[in-house]
Coordinates of C-alpha atoms in Angstrom, one line a residue:
X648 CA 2.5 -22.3 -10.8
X649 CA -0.5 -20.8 -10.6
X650 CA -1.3 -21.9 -6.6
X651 CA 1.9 -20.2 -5.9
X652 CA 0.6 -17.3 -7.2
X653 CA -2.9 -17.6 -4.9
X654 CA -0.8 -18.7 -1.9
X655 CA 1.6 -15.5 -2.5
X656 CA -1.3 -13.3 -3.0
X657 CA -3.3 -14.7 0.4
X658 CA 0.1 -14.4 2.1
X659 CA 0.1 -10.7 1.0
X660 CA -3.3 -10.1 2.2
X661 CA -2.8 -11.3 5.6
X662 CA 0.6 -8.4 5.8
X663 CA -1.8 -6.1 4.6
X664 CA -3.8 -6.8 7.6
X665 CA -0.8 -6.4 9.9
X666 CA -0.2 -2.9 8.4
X667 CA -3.7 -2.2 8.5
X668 CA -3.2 -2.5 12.7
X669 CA -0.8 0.0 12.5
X670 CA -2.4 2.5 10.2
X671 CA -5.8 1.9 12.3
X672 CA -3.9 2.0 16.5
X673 CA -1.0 3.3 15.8
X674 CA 0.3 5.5 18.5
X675 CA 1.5 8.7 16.1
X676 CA 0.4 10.2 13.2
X677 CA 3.9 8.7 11.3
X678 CA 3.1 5.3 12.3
X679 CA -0.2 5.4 10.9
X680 CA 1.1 7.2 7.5
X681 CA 3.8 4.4 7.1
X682 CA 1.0 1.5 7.9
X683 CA -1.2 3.1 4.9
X684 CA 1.7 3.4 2.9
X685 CA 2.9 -0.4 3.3
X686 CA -1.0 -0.9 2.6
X687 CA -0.6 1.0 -0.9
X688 CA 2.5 -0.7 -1.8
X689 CA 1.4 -4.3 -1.3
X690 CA -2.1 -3.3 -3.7
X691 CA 0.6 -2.2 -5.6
X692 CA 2.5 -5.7 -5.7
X693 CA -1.0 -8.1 -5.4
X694 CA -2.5 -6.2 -8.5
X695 CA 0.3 -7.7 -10.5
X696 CA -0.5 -11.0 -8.9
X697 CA -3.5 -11.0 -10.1
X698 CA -2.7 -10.0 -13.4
X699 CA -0.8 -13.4 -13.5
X700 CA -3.5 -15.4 -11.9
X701 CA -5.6 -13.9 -14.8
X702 CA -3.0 -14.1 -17.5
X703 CA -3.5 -10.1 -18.1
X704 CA -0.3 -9.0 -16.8
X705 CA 0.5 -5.8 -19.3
X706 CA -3.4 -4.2 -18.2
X707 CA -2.6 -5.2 -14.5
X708 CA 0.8 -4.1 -14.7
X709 CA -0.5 -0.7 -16.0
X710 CA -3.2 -0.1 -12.8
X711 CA -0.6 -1.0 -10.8
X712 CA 1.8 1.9 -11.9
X713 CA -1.3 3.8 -11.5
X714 CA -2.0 3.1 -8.2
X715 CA 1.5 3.5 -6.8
X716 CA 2.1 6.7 -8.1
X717 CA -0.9 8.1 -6.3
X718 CA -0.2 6.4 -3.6
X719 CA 2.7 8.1 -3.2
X720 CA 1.8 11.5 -4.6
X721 CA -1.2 11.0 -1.3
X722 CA 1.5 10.0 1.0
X723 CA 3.6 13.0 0.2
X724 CA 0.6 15.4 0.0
X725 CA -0.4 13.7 3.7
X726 CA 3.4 14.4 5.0
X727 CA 3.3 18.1 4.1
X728 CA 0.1 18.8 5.5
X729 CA 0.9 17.5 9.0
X730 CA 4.3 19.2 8.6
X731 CA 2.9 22.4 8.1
X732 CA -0.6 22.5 9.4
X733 CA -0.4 20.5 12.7
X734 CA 2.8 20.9 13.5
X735 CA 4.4 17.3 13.4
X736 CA 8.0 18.8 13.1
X737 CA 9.8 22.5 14.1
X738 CA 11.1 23.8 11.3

């Protein structure tokens, strides 16, 4: 049980290097938010992995919470400030 664990968590790692493409080239500025956003989410999901790998899955579970709600709260501040200040949609 515990190699699946390692095996899901590598597996993770390697999308987070896919999304990391798109957040790095990505040919808009929505493309790049989504990419850093999938980036966040996955933390999200492999710092609950590693709780279980480490048998510590209610402190894990907690920075995980953590992480995704700024996450989001970053991506949402991000979205409104290329809204408004550059312009991304008309209103």
């Amino acid at each position: 049980m515990h190699n699946i664990f390692i095996f899901s968590s590598l597996y993770l790692a390697f999308l987070m290097l896919l999304s990391l493409y798109r957040g790095v080239f990505g040919p808009t500025v929505v493309d790049r938010m989504i990419g850093v956003n999938a980036i966040g989410s996955k933390t999200a999901v492999l710092l609950i992995l590693i709780g279980l790998v480490y048998h510590r899955v209610d402190m894990f579970v907690d920075i995980a919470l953590a992480y995704a709600m700024l996450n989001f709260i970053a991506v949402l501040a991000a979205s409104r400030y290329f809204q408004k200040r550059k312009g991304l949609y008309d209103e």
